[in-house]
Amino acid sequence: MSKSLIIYFSRADENYAVGYIDKGNTEIVAEFVQELTGADMFKVEPLVPYAKDYNTCIREAKKRIGNAPIKEKLSDISAYDTVFVMSPIYWGTYSPEVETALSGLDFTGKTVRVISTHEGSGLASMVSDVKRMCPGANVLKNGLAIKGSQAKNSKAKVAEWL
């Protein structure tokens, strides 16, 4: 039986074009993926939380590129056949913390599927960056991009993509 894992980063508070939210848009979409697939979930959390306001958050994210410590790191994903990598788009790709989470994991023989939340960037370079971070994986080219402002109503779109 195929087993799946969702590795995702999501941020609540002020989001672009959405305003202040209690649950991040990517987390909402990740929960739809979990509901539809039965996948396990791993939430990537920054060691130092981002600021609540959007503009400060994106400045902080730019400074964290290449050095974004996280609270907890996965060490073994051998039990999984499929891994969903999910993030909002920050500076043209996934959040810096996602790179930290993916670093050092053995993706050999895994199928990796990419989902972004955004407000106009689509997938940006997330698929190619995930491919770079997941050597040995079959990273599917047809990722899914969900506008953050539509996350709450995206379950049917997610189901169709799956």
PDB file of C-alpha atoms in Angstrom:
ATOM      1  CA  MET A   1       0.000   0.000   0.000  1.00  0.00           C
ATOM      2  CA  SER A   2       1.343   3.402  -0.974  1.00  0.00           C
ATOM      3  CA  LYS A   3       1.991   5.791   1.895  1.00  0.00           C
ATOM      4  CA  SER A   4       2.164   9.564   1.527  1.00  0.00           C
ATOM      5  CA  LEU A   5       3.645  12.434   3.521  1.00  0.00           C
ATOM      6  CA  ILE A   6       2.846  16.138   3.332  1.00  0.00           C
ATOM      7  CA  ILE A   7       5.762  18.436   4.201  1.00  0.00           C
ATOM      8  CA  TYR A   8       4.392  21.960   4.405  1.00  0.00           C
ATOM      9  CA  PHE A   9       5.095  25.452   5.626  1.00  0.00           C
ATOM     10  CA  SER A  10       2.226  27.813   6.306  1.00  0.00           C
ATOM     11  CA  ARG A  11       1.850  31.153   8.019  1.00  0.00           C
ATOM     12  CA  ALA A  12      -1.221  32.793   9.503  1.00  0.00           C
ATOM     13  CA  ASP A  13      -1.364  36.476  10.485  1.00  0.00           C
ATOM     14  CA  GLU A  14      -1.356  39.109   7.699  1.00  0.00           C
ATOM     15  CA  ASN A  15      -1.236  37.586   4.200  1.00  0.00           C
ATOM     16  CA  TYR A  16      -1.013  39.435   0.913  1.00  0.00           C
ATOM     17  CA  ALA A  17      -4.451  40.209  -0.596  1.00  0.00           C
ATOM     18  CA  VAL A  18      -6.161  38.234   2.169  1.00  0.00           C
ATOM     19  CA  GLY A  19      -5.631  40.285   5.317  1.00  0.00           C
ATOM     20  CA  TYR A  20      -5.227  38.777   8.775  1.00  0.00           C
ATOM     21  CA  ILE A  21      -6.064  35.081   8.991  1.00  0.00           C
ATOM     22  CA  ASP A  22      -6.070  32.580  11.862  1.00  0.00           C
ATOM     23  CA  LYS A  23      -4.852  29.653   9.761  1.00  0.00           C
ATOM     24  CA  GLY A  24      -2.382  29.873   6.891  1.00  0.00           C
ATOM     25  CA  ASN A  25      -3.619  29.282   3.355  1.00  0.00           C
ATOM     26  CA  THR A  26      -1.119  26.489   2.702  1.00  0.00           C
ATOM     27  CA  GLU A  27      -2.248  24.704   5.871  1.00  0.00           C
ATOM     28  CA  ILE A  28      -5.857  24.849   4.663  1.00  0.00           C
ATOM     29  CA  VAL A  29      -4.854  23.270   1.346  1.00  0.00           C
ATOM     30  CA  ALA A  30      -2.595  20.723   3.117  1.00  0.00           C
ATOM     31  CA  GLU A  31      -5.586  19.617   5.187  1.00  0.00           C
ATOM     32  CA  PHE A  32      -7.566  19.048   1.974  1.00  0.00           C
ATOM     33  CA  VAL A  33      -4.710  16.906   0.602  1.00  0.00           C
ATOM     34  CA  GLN A  34      -4.621  14.949   3.866  1.00  0.00           C
ATOM     35  CA  GLU A  35      -8.383  14.429   3.850  1.00  0.00           C
ATOM     36  CA  LEU A  36      -8.337  13.233   0.230  1.00  0.00           C
ATOM     37  CA  THR A  37      -5.236  11.007   0.440  1.00  0.00           C
ATOM     38  CA  GLY A  38      -4.879   9.942   4.075  1.00  0.00           C
ATOM     39  CA  ALA A  39      -1.298  11.278   4.042  1.00  0.00           C
ATOM     40  CA  ASP A  40       0.673  11.968   7.195  1.00  0.00           C
ATOM     41  CA  MET A  41       1.532  15.628   7.805  1.00  0.00           C
ATOM     42  CA  PHE A  42       4.693  17.391   8.895  1.00  0.00           C
ATOM     43  CA  LYS A  43       4.419  21.127   9.521  1.00  0.00           C
ATOM     44  CA  VAL A  44       7.672  23.005   9.022  1.00  0.00           C
ATOM     45  CA  GLU A  45       7.934  25.664  11.717  1.00  0.00           C
ATOM     46  CA  PRO A  46      10.580  28.380  11.869  1.00  0.00           C
ATOM     47  CA  LEU A  47      12.767  28.432  14.956  1.00  0.00           C
ATOM     48  CA  VAL A  48      12.030  32.164  15.191  1.00  0.00           C
ATOM     49  CA  PRO A  49       8.450  33.006  14.182  1.00  0.00           C
ATOM     50  CA  TYR A  50       7.881  35.550  11.450  1.00  0.00           C
ATOM     51  CA  ALA A  51       6.453  38.988  12.210  1.00  0.00           C
ATOM     52  CA  LYS A  52       2.674  39.209  12.099  1.00  0.00           C
ATOM     53  CA  ASP A  53       2.574  41.962   9.446  1.00  0.00           C
ATOM     54  CA  TYR A  54       3.163  40.962   5.822  1.00  0.00           C
ATOM     55  CA  ASN A  55       5.817  43.491   4.785  1.00  0.00           C
ATOM     56  CA  THR A  56       8.073  42.763   7.755  1.00  0.00           C
ATOM     57  CA  CYS A  57       7.577  39.030   7.210  1.00  0.00           C
ATOM     58  CA  ILE A  58       8.745  39.108   3.603  1.00  0.00           C
ATOM     59  CA  ARG A  59      11.832  41.170   4.547  1.00  0.00           C
ATOM     60  CA  GLU A  60      12.616  38.587   7.241  1.00  0.00           C
ATOM     61  CA  ALA A  61      12.133  35.753   4.739  1.00  0.00           C
ATOM     62  CA  LYS A  62      14.613  37.327   2.319  1.00  0.00           C
ATOM     63  CA  LYS A  63      17.234  37.473   5.091  1.00  0.00           C
ATOM     64  CA  ARG A  64      16.629  33.787   5.918  1.00  0.00           C
ATOM     65  CA  ILE A  65      17.316  32.474   2.413  1.00  0.00           C
ATOM     66  CA  GLY A  66      20.081  29.887   2.808  1.00  0.00           C
ATOM     67  CA  ASN A  67      19.895  29.942   6.606  1.00  0.00           C
ATOM     68  CA  ALA A  68      16.427  29.280   8.018  1.00  0.00           C
ATOM     69  CA  PRO A  69      16.557  27.173  11.197  1.00  0.00           C
ATOM     70  CA  ILE A  70      13.439  25.162  12.003  1.00  0.00           C
ATOM     71  CA  LYS A  71      12.039  23.828  15.295  1.00  0.00           C
ATOM     72  CA  GLU A  72      12.045  20.165  14.252  1.00  0.00           C
ATOM     73  CA  LYS A  73      13.561  18.319  11.309  1.00  0.00           C
ATOM     74  CA  LEU A  74      12.560  15.019   9.765  1.00  0.00           C
ATOM     75  CA  SER A  75      15.419  12.537   9.589  1.00  0.00           C
ATOM     76  CA  ASP A  76      13.818   9.610   7.770  1.00  0.00           C
ATOM     77  CA  ILE A  77      11.131   9.461   5.103  1.00  0.00           C
ATOM     78  CA  SER A  78      11.800   5.861   4.045  1.00  0.00           C
ATOM     79  CA  ALA A  79       8.253   4.777   4.975  1.00  0.00           C
ATOM     80  CA  TYR A  80       6.764   7.018   2.281  1.00  0.00           C
ATOM     81  CA  ASP A  81       6.348   6.520  -1.465  1.00  0.00           C
ATOM     82  CA  THR A  82       4.884   9.946  -2.256  1.00  0.00           C
ATOM     83  CA  VAL A  83       5.847  13.259  -0.687  1.00  0.00           C
ATOM     84  CA  PHE A  84       3.840  16.452  -1.162  1.00  0.00           C
ATOM     85  CA  VAL A  85       5.932  19.610  -0.723  1.00  0.00           C
ATOM     86  CA  MET A  86       3.739  22.620  -0.007  1.00  0.00           C
ATOM     87  CA  SER A  87       4.514  26.272   0.662  1.00  0.00           C
ATOM     88  CA  PRO A  88       3.464  29.822  -0.048  1.00  0.00           C
ATOM     89  CA  ILE A  89       5.696  31.533  -2.612  1.00  0.00           C
ATOM     90  CA  TYR A  90       8.358  33.685  -0.933  1.00  0.00           C
ATOM     91  CA  TRP A  91      10.857  35.476  -3.185  1.00  0.00           C
ATOM     92  CA  GLY A  92      10.100  33.321  -6.218  1.00  0.00           C
ATOM     93  CA  THR A  93      10.033  29.891  -4.569  1.00  0.00           C
ATOM     94  CA  TYR A  94       9.107  28.017  -1.377  1.00  0.00           C
ATOM     95  CA  SER A  95       9.745  29.537   2.050  1.00  0.00           C
ATOM     96  CA  PRO A  96      13.379  29.310   3.198  1.00  0.00           C
ATOM     97  CA  GLU A  97      12.310  26.921   5.959  1.00  0.00           C
ATOM     98  CA  VAL A  98      11.134  24.360   3.388  1.00  0.00           C
ATOM     99  CA  GLU A  99      14.659  24.156   1.998  1.00  0.00           C
ATOM    100  CA  THR A 100      15.948  23.472   5.512  1.00  0.00           C
ATOM    101  CA  ALA A 101      13.308  20.752   5.973  1.00  0.00           C
ATOM    102  CA  LEU A 102      14.160  19.023   2.667  1.00  0.00           C
ATOM    103  CA  SER A 103      17.919  19.233   3.122  1.00  0.00           C
ATOM    104  CA  GLY A 104      19.585  15.905   3.869  1.00  0.00           C
ATOM    105  CA  LEU A 105      16.538  13.695   3.323  1.00  0.00           C
ATOM    106  CA  ASP A 106      16.855  10.648   1.040  1.00  0.00           C
ATOM    107  CA  PHE A 107      14.347  11.073  -1.782  1.00  0.00           C
ATOM    108  CA  THR A 108      15.641   8.157  -3.864  1.00  0.00           C
ATOM    109  CA  GLY A 109      12.714   6.473  -5.625  1.00  0.00           C
ATOM    110  CA  LYS A 110      10.104   8.817  -4.125  1.00  0.00           C
ATOM    111  CA  THR A 111       7.412  10.596  -6.122  1.00  0.00           C
ATOM    112  CA  VAL A 112       7.296  14.266  -5.160  1.00  0.00           C
ATOM    113  CA  ARG A 113       4.319  16.516  -5.893  1.00  0.00           C
ATOM    114  CA  VAL A 114       4.457  20.284  -5.442  1.00  0.00           C
ATOM    115  CA  ILE A 115       1.711  22.662  -4.325  1.00  0.00           C
ATOM    116  CA  SER A 116       2.052  26.408  -3.821  1.00  0.00           C
ATOM    117  CA  THR A 117      -0.227  29.065  -2.474  1.00  0.00           C
ATOM    118  CA  HIS A 118       0.285  32.513  -3.965  1.00  0.00           C
ATOM    119  CA  GLU A 119      -1.416  35.715  -5.075  1.00  0.00           C
ATOM    120  CA  GLY A 120      -0.049  35.921  -8.597  1.00  0.00           C
ATOM    121  CA  SER A 121       3.254  34.024  -8.664  1.00  0.00           C
ATOM    122  CA  GLY A 122       1.792  30.617  -9.524  1.00  0.00           C
ATOM    123  CA  LEU A 123       4.407  27.943  -8.862  1.00  0.00           C
ATOM    124  CA  ALA A 124       7.269  30.408  -9.627  1.00  0.00           C
ATOM    125  CA  SER A 125      10.487  28.314  -9.538  1.00  0.00           C
ATOM    126  CA  MET A 126       9.228  26.000  -6.815  1.00  0.00           C
ATOM    127  CA  VAL A 127       9.094  22.824  -8.948  1.00  0.00           C
ATOM    128  CA  SER A 128      12.666  23.202 -10.233  1.00  0.00           C
ATOM    129  CA  ASP A 129      13.920  24.147  -6.761  1.00  0.00           C
ATOM    130  CA  VAL A 130      12.209  21.107  -5.205  1.00  0.00           C
ATOM    131  CA  LYS A 131      13.793  18.956  -7.909  1.00  0.00           C
ATOM    132  CA  ARG A 132      17.219  20.356  -6.981  1.00  0.00           C
ATOM    133  CA  MET A 133      16.600  19.645  -3.280  1.00  0.00           C
ATOM    134  CA  CYS A 134      15.248  16.107  -3.818  1.00  0.00           C
ATOM    135  CA  PRO A 135      17.899  14.207  -5.822  1.00  0.00           C
ATOM    136  CA  GLY A 136      16.765  10.756  -6.893  1.00  0.00           C
ATOM    137  CA  ALA A 137      13.072  11.674  -6.717  1.00  0.00           C
ATOM    138  CA  ASN A 138      10.561  11.756  -9.530  1.00  0.00           C
ATOM    139  CA  VAL A 139       9.391  15.355  -9.088  1.00  0.00           C
ATOM    140  CA  LEU A 140       6.212  15.682 -11.123  1.00  0.00           C
ATOM    141  CA  LYS A 141       6.183  18.729 -13.397  1.00  0.00           C
ATOM    142  CA  ASN A 142       2.454  19.381 -13.047  1.00  0.00           C
ATOM    143  CA  GLY A 143       2.433  21.107  -9.686  1.00  0.00           C
ATOM    144  CA  LEU A 144      -0.667  22.809  -8.333  1.00  0.00           C
ATOM    145  CA  ALA A 145      -0.846  26.545  -7.666  1.00  0.00           C
ATOM    146  CA  ILE A 146      -3.728  27.811  -5.519  1.00  0.00           C
ATOM    147  CA  LYS A 147      -4.396  31.492  -4.963  1.00  0.00           C
ATOM    148  CA  GLY A 148      -4.289  32.116  -1.224  1.00  0.00           C
ATOM    149  CA  SER A 149      -7.485  34.130  -1.433  1.00  0.00           C
ATOM    150  CA  GLN A 150      -9.174  30.990  -2.843  1.00  0.00           C
ATOM    151  CA  ALA A 151      -7.605  28.427  -0.475  1.00  0.00           C
ATOM    152  CA  LYS A 152     -10.758  27.903   1.588  1.00  0.00           C
ATOM    153  CA  ASN A 153     -12.709  26.993  -1.549  1.00  0.00           C
ATOM    154  CA  SER A 154     -10.040  24.898  -3.287  1.00  0.00           C
ATOM    155  CA  LYS A 155     -10.969  21.367  -2.188  1.00  0.00           C
ATOM    156  CA  ALA A 156     -12.536  20.426  -5.551  1.00  0.00           C
ATOM    157  CA  LYS A 157      -9.509  21.813  -7.436  1.00  0.00           C
ATOM    158  CA  VAL A 158      -7.177  19.787  -5.183  1.00  0.00           C
ATOM    159  CA  ALA A 159      -9.267  16.639  -5.676  1.00  0.00           C
ATOM    160  CA  GLU A 160      -9.208  17.072  -9.455  1.00  0.00           C
ATOM    161  CA  TRP A 161      -5.407  17.532  -9.422  1.00  0.00           C
ATOM    162  CA  LEU A 162      -4.818  14.491  -7.239  1.00  0.00           C
TER     163      LEU A 162
END
